[in-house]
Amino acid sequence: MTAQRLLVVDDEDTVRELLAATLRFAGFRVTSAATAREAIASATADPPDLVLLDVMLPDMDGFEVVRRLGPQRTPVLFLTARDRQADKVTGLSLGADDYVTKPFDLPELIARIRAILRRTSGQPGALLTVGPLTLDPEGHRVTRHGEPVRLSATEFRLLRHLMENAGRVVTKAQILDRVWRDDFGGDASIVDTYISYLRRKIDNEEPKQINTIHGVGYVMRAPQQ
């Protein structure tokens, strides 16, 4: 299978080279750009599987790059020192798939990249399956052992996020960011509450699929894992 190709866009040589080297070591093909215009030209001529895009570029900001790439653009992960909430809201509102602020943890960044690629590189409507659970993103349906499971919209988003990251630990902060965005009233315990709801509906037999990693977060595993 051909390795997925990433476009790294950052005007800081050190950051760009570090990212490129790390991502190549992780198994990706990587091209890079130091300016917004280089990024647009590269992404237009030969669309990558994902763009890692800084907001602060010398010729125009990363938000404008996304606007110019248009609605059918390549998936984008903003990777920037701009950590204001307003900037994050702007980036996600433009359709970015994730927004990560510097300094960042490289293993977490790679996990986020892979999660985006899983969501965007498959065929439309591709099912997610982990053990006896199957989730249909397009049809908004969940089955367990072939039997339908009724979930609320939030429970569905949470289960989808866990299944997309099956086998990887996701932190409460990551869950809040991907499932609730900013709509959680500042109370991070909402994650524990909804995990409890999910467990009652889809994880009430042994071995458990949703596992708590104390002090870190949660991980979903197939029963045999």
CSV table of C-alpha atoms in Angstrom, one decimal:
chain,number,residue,atom,x,y,z
A,1,MET,CA,0.0,0.0,0.0
A,2,THR,CA,1.3,3.4,-0.9
A,3,ALA,CA,2.2,5.6,2.1
A,4,GLN,CA,-0.2,8.5,2.6
A,5,ARG,CA,1.3,11.9,1.7
A,6,LEU,CA,1.3,14.9,4.0
A,7,LEU,CA,2.0,18.6,3.2
A,8,VAL,CA,3.7,20.4,6.0
A,9,VAL,CA,3.4,24.2,5.8
A,10,ASP,CA,5.4,26.3,8.3
A,11,ASP,CA,7.7,29.3,7.7
A,12,GLU,CA,10.1,28.2,10.6
A,13,ASP,CA,12.8,26.0,9.0
A,14,THR,CA,13.5,24.1,12.3
A,15,VAL,CA,9.9,23.3,12.9
A,16,ARG,CA,9.2,22.3,9.3
A,17,GLU,CA,12.3,20.1,9.1
A,18,LEU,CA,11.6,18.4,12.5
A,19,LEU,CA,8.0,17.7,11.5
A,20,ALA,CA,9.0,16.3,8.1
A,21,ALA,CA,11.7,14.0,9.6
A,22,THR,CA,9.4,12.8,12.3
A,23,LEU,CA,6.5,12.1,10.0
A,24,ARG,CA,8.7,10.3,7.5
A,25,PHE,CA,9.9,8.1,10.3
A,26,ALA,CA,6.3,7.4,11.2
A,27,GLY,CA,5.7,6.1,7.7
A,28,PHE,CA,4.3,9.0,5.8
A,29,ARG,CA,5.5,10.6,2.6
A,30,VAL,CA,6.1,14.3,3.2
A,31,THR,CA,6.4,17.4,1.1
A,32,SER,CA,6.8,20.9,2.6
A,33,ALA,CA,6.2,24.6,2.0
A,34,ALA,CA,7.4,27.7,3.7
A,35,THR,CA,4.7,30.1,2.4
A,36,ALA,CA,1.0,30.2,1.8
A,37,ARG,CA,1.4,30.6,-1.9
A,38,GLU,CA,3.8,27.6,-2.1
A,39,ALA,CA,1.2,25.6,-0.1
A,40,ILE,CA,-1.7,26.5,-2.4
A,41,ALA,CA,0.3,25.7,-5.5
A,42,SER,CA,1.4,22.4,-4.1
A,43,ALA,CA,-2.0,21.3,-2.8
A,44,THR,CA,-3.7,22.3,-6.1
A,45,ALA,CA,-1.2,20.7,-8.4
A,46,ASP,CA,-0.9,17.4,-6.5
A,47,PRO,CA,-3.4,17.2,-3.6
A,48,PRO,CA,-1.9,15.5,-0.5
A,49,ASP,CA,-3.9,13.3,1.8
A,50,LEU,CA,-3.6,15.9,4.6
A,51,VAL,CA,-2.2,19.4,5.1
A,52,LEU,CA,-0.5,20.4,8.4
A,53,LEU,CA,-0.9,24.2,8.2
A,54,ASP,CA,0.5,27.0,10.3
A,55,VAL,CA,-1.8,30.0,10.8
A,56,MET,CA,1.0,32.6,10.9
A,57,LEU,CA,2.7,32.6,7.4
A,58,PRO,CA,4.6,35.5,5.9
A,59,ASP,CA,2.4,36.1,2.8
A,60,MET,CA,-1.1,35.4,4.1
A,61,ASP,CA,-2.5,33.6,7.1
A,62,GLY,CA,-3.5,29.9,7.1
A,63,PHE,CA,-7.2,30.7,7.4
A,64,GLU,CA,-7.0,32.4,4.0
A,65,VAL,CA,-5.2,29.3,2.6
A,66,VAL,CA,-8.2,27.2,3.6
A,67,ARG,CA,-10.6,29.7,2.0
A,68,ARG,CA,-8.6,29.7,-1.3
A,69,LEU,CA,-8.4,25.9,-1.4
A,70,GLY,CA,-12.2,25.9,-1.5
A,71,PRO,CA,-14.9,23.6,-0.2
A,72,GLN,CA,-13.5,20.4,-1.9
A,73,ARG,CA,-10.1,20.9,-0.4
A,74,THR,CA,-7.8,18.3,1.2
A,75,PRO,CA,-8.2,17.7,4.9
A,76,VAL,CA,-6.4,20.3,7.1
A,77,LEU,CA,-4.9,20.1,10.6
A,78,PHE,CA,-3.9,23.6,11.9
A,79,LEU,CA,-0.7,23.4,13.8
A,80,THR,CA,0.1,26.8,15.2
A,81,ALA,CA,1.2,29.0,18.2
A,82,ARG,CA,-2.1,31.0,17.8
A,83,ASP,CA,-3.8,29.6,20.9
A,84,ARG,CA,-6.6,32.1,21.3
A,85,GLN,CA,-10.1,30.5,21.5
A,86,ALA,CA,-11.3,32.9,18.8
A,87,ASP,CA,-8.6,31.6,16.4
A,88,LYS,CA,-9.5,28.0,17.1
A,89,VAL,CA,-13.2,28.7,16.5
A,90,THR,CA,-12.3,30.4,13.2
A,91,GLY,CA,-10.1,27.5,12.0
A,92,LEU,CA,-12.7,24.9,12.9
A,93,SER,CA,-15.5,27.0,11.5
A,94,LEU,CA,-13.7,27.1,8.1
A,95,GLY,CA,-13.9,23.4,8.0
A,96,ALA,CA,-10.5,22.4,9.5
A,97,ASP,CA,-10.4,18.8,10.7
A,98,ASP,CA,-8.4,19.6,13.9
A,99,TYR,CA,-6.6,22.5,15.5
A,100,VAL,CA,-3.4,21.8,17.6
A,101,THR,CA,-1.4,24.5,19.4
A,102,LYS,CA,2.4,24.7,19.8
A,103,PRO,CA,4.2,23.3,21.7
A,104,PHE,CA,2.7,20.0,20.9
A,105,ASP,CA,3.4,16.3,21.7
A,106,LEU,CA,4.6,14.5,18.7
A,107,PRO,CA,3.0,11.1,19.4
A,108,GLU,CA,-0.3,12.8,20.1
A,109,LEU,CA,0.0,14.8,16.8
A,110,ILE,CA,0.7,11.6,14.9
A,111,ALA,CA,-2.4,9.9,16.5
A,112,ARG,CA,-4.5,12.9,15.5
A,113,ILE,CA,-3.2,12.8,11.9
A,114,ARG,CA,-4.0,9.1,11.7
A,115,ALA,CA,-7.5,9.6,13.1
A,116,ILE,CA,-8.2,12.3,10.5
A,117,LEU,CA,-6.9,10.1,7.7
A,118,ARG,CA,-9.1,7.2,8.9
A,119,ARG,CA,-12.1,9.4,8.7
A,120,THR,CA,-11.3,10.9,5.3
A,121,SER,CA,-9.5,8.3,3.3
A,122,GLY,CA,-12.0,5.6,3.3
A,123,GLN,CA,-15.0,5.2,0.9
A,124,PRO,CA,-18.0,7.4,1.8
A,125,GLY,CA,-20.2,5.7,4.3
A,126,ALA,CA,-17.5,3.2,5.3
A,127,LEU,CA,-18.5,1.3,8.4
A,128,LEU,CA,-16.5,1.3,11.7
A,129,THR,CA,-16.3,-2.1,13.4
A,130,VAL,CA,-14.7,-2.9,16.8
A,131,GLY,CA,-15.6,-6.3,18.1
A,132,PRO,CA,-19.4,-6.8,18.1
A,133,LEU,CA,-20.0,-3.1,17.5
A,134,THR,CA,-20.6,-1.6,14.1
A,135,LEU,CA,-21.2,2.1,13.5
A,136,ASP,CA,-22.5,3.5,10.2
A,137,PRO,CA,-21.4,7.2,10.0
A,138,GLU,CA,-23.6,8.0,7.0
A,139,GLY,CA,-26.7,6.2,8.2
A,140,HIS,CA,-26.2,7.3,11.8
A,141,ARG,CA,-26.8,3.7,13.0
A,142,VAL,CA,-25.1,1.5,15.6
A,143,THR,CA,-25.5,-2.2,16.0
A,144,ARG,CA,-24.2,-4.7,18.6
A,145,HIS,CA,-24.1,-8.3,17.7
A,146,GLY,CA,-26.3,-7.2,14.7
A,147,GLU,CA,-29.0,-5.7,17.0
A,148,PRO,CA,-29.7,-2.0,16.7
A,149,VAL,CA,-28.6,0.3,19.6
A,150,ARG,CA,-30.4,3.6,20.2
A,151,LEU,CA,-28.0,6.4,21.0
A,152,SER,CA,-28.4,10.2,21.4
A,153,ALA,CA,-26.5,12.5,19.0
A,154,THR,CA,-23.8,13.1,21.6
A,155,GLU,CA,-23.5,9.4,22.5
A,156,PHE,CA,-23.1,8.7,18.8
A,157,ARG,CA,-20.3,11.3,18.4
A,158,LEU,CA,-18.5,10.0,21.4
A,159,LEU,CA,-18.8,6.3,20.3
A,160,ARG,CA,-17.6,7.3,16.8
A,161,HIS,CA,-14.6,9.1,18.2
A,162,LEU,CA,-13.7,6.1,20.4
A,163,MET,CA,-14.1,3.6,17.5
A,164,GLU,CA,-12.0,5.8,15.1
A,165,ASN,CA,-9.2,5.7,17.7
A,166,ALA,CA,-9.7,2.0,18.7
A,167,GLY,CA,-6.6,0.7,20.5
A,168,ARG,CA,-5.3,4.2,21.3
A,169,VAL,CA,-5.8,6.0,24.5
A,170,VAL,CA,-7.7,9.3,24.1
A,171,THR,CA,-7.6,11.9,26.8
A,172,LYS,CA,-10.5,13.8,28.2
A,173,ALA,CA,-9.2,16.9,26.6
A,174,GLN,CA,-9.1,15.2,23.2
A,175,ILE,CA,-12.7,13.9,23.7
A,176,LEU,CA,-14.0,17.4,24.7
A,177,ASP,CA,-12.3,18.9,21.7
A,178,ARG,CA,-13.6,16.4,19.1
A,179,VAL,CA,-17.0,15.6,20.6
A,180,TRP,CA,-18.2,18.8,22.4
A,181,ARG,CA,-15.9,21.4,20.8
A,182,ASP,CA,-16.6,24.4,23.2
A,183,ASP,CA,-20.2,23.4,24.1
A,184,PHE,CA,-19.6,21.7,27.5
A,185,GLY,CA,-20.0,24.5,30.0
A,186,GLY,CA,-16.5,24.2,31.3
A,187,ASP,CA,-17.3,21.0,33.2
A,188,ALA,CA,-14.9,18.2,32.0
A,189,SER,CA,-16.8,15.6,34.1
A,190,ILE,CA,-19.4,15.5,31.3
A,191,VAL,CA,-17.0,13.1,29.6
A,192,ASP,CA,-17.3,10.6,32.5
A,193,THR,CA,-21.1,11.0,32.5
A,194,TYR,CA,-21.4,10.1,28.8
A,195,ILE,CA,-18.9,7.3,29.0
A,196,SER,CA,-21.2,5.9,31.7
A,197,TYR,CA,-24.2,6.3,29.5
A,198,LEU,CA,-22.4,4.4,26.6
A,199,ARG,CA,-21.3,1.6,28.9
A,200,ARG,CA,-24.9,0.9,30.0
A,201,LYS,CA,-26.0,0.7,26.3
A,202,ILE,CA,-23.2,-1.0,24.5
A,203,ASP,CA,-20.7,-2.4,27.0
A,204,ASN,CA,-22.6,-4.3,29.6
A,205,GLU,CA,-20.9,-7.7,29.2
A,206,GLU,CA,-17.4,-9.1,29.7
A,207,PRO,CA,-14.8,-8.4,28.5
A,208,LYS,CA,-15.4,-4.7,28.5
A,209,GLN,CA,-14.6,-2.7,25.4
A,210,ILE,CA,-14.4,0.8,26.9
A,211,ASN,CA,-11.5,0.8,29.3
A,212,THR,CA,-10.5,3.6,31.7
A,213,ILE,CA,-6.8,4.5,31.8
A,214,HIS,CA,-6.7,6.2,35.2
A,215,GLY,CA,-5.3,9.7,35.1
A,216,VAL,CA,-5.2,9.7,31.3
A,217,GLY,CA,-8.4,8.9,29.6
A,218,TYR,CA,-10.1,6.0,27.8
A,219,VAL,CA,-9.4,3.4,25.2
A,220,MET,CA,-11.8,1.2,23.2
A,221,ARG,CA,-10.6,-2.3,22.4
A,222,ALA,CA,-12.1,-5.3,20.7
A,223,PRO,CA,-12.8,-8.1,23.2
A,224,GLN,CA,-9.8,-10.2,22.2
A,225,GLN,CA,-7.3,-7.3,22.5
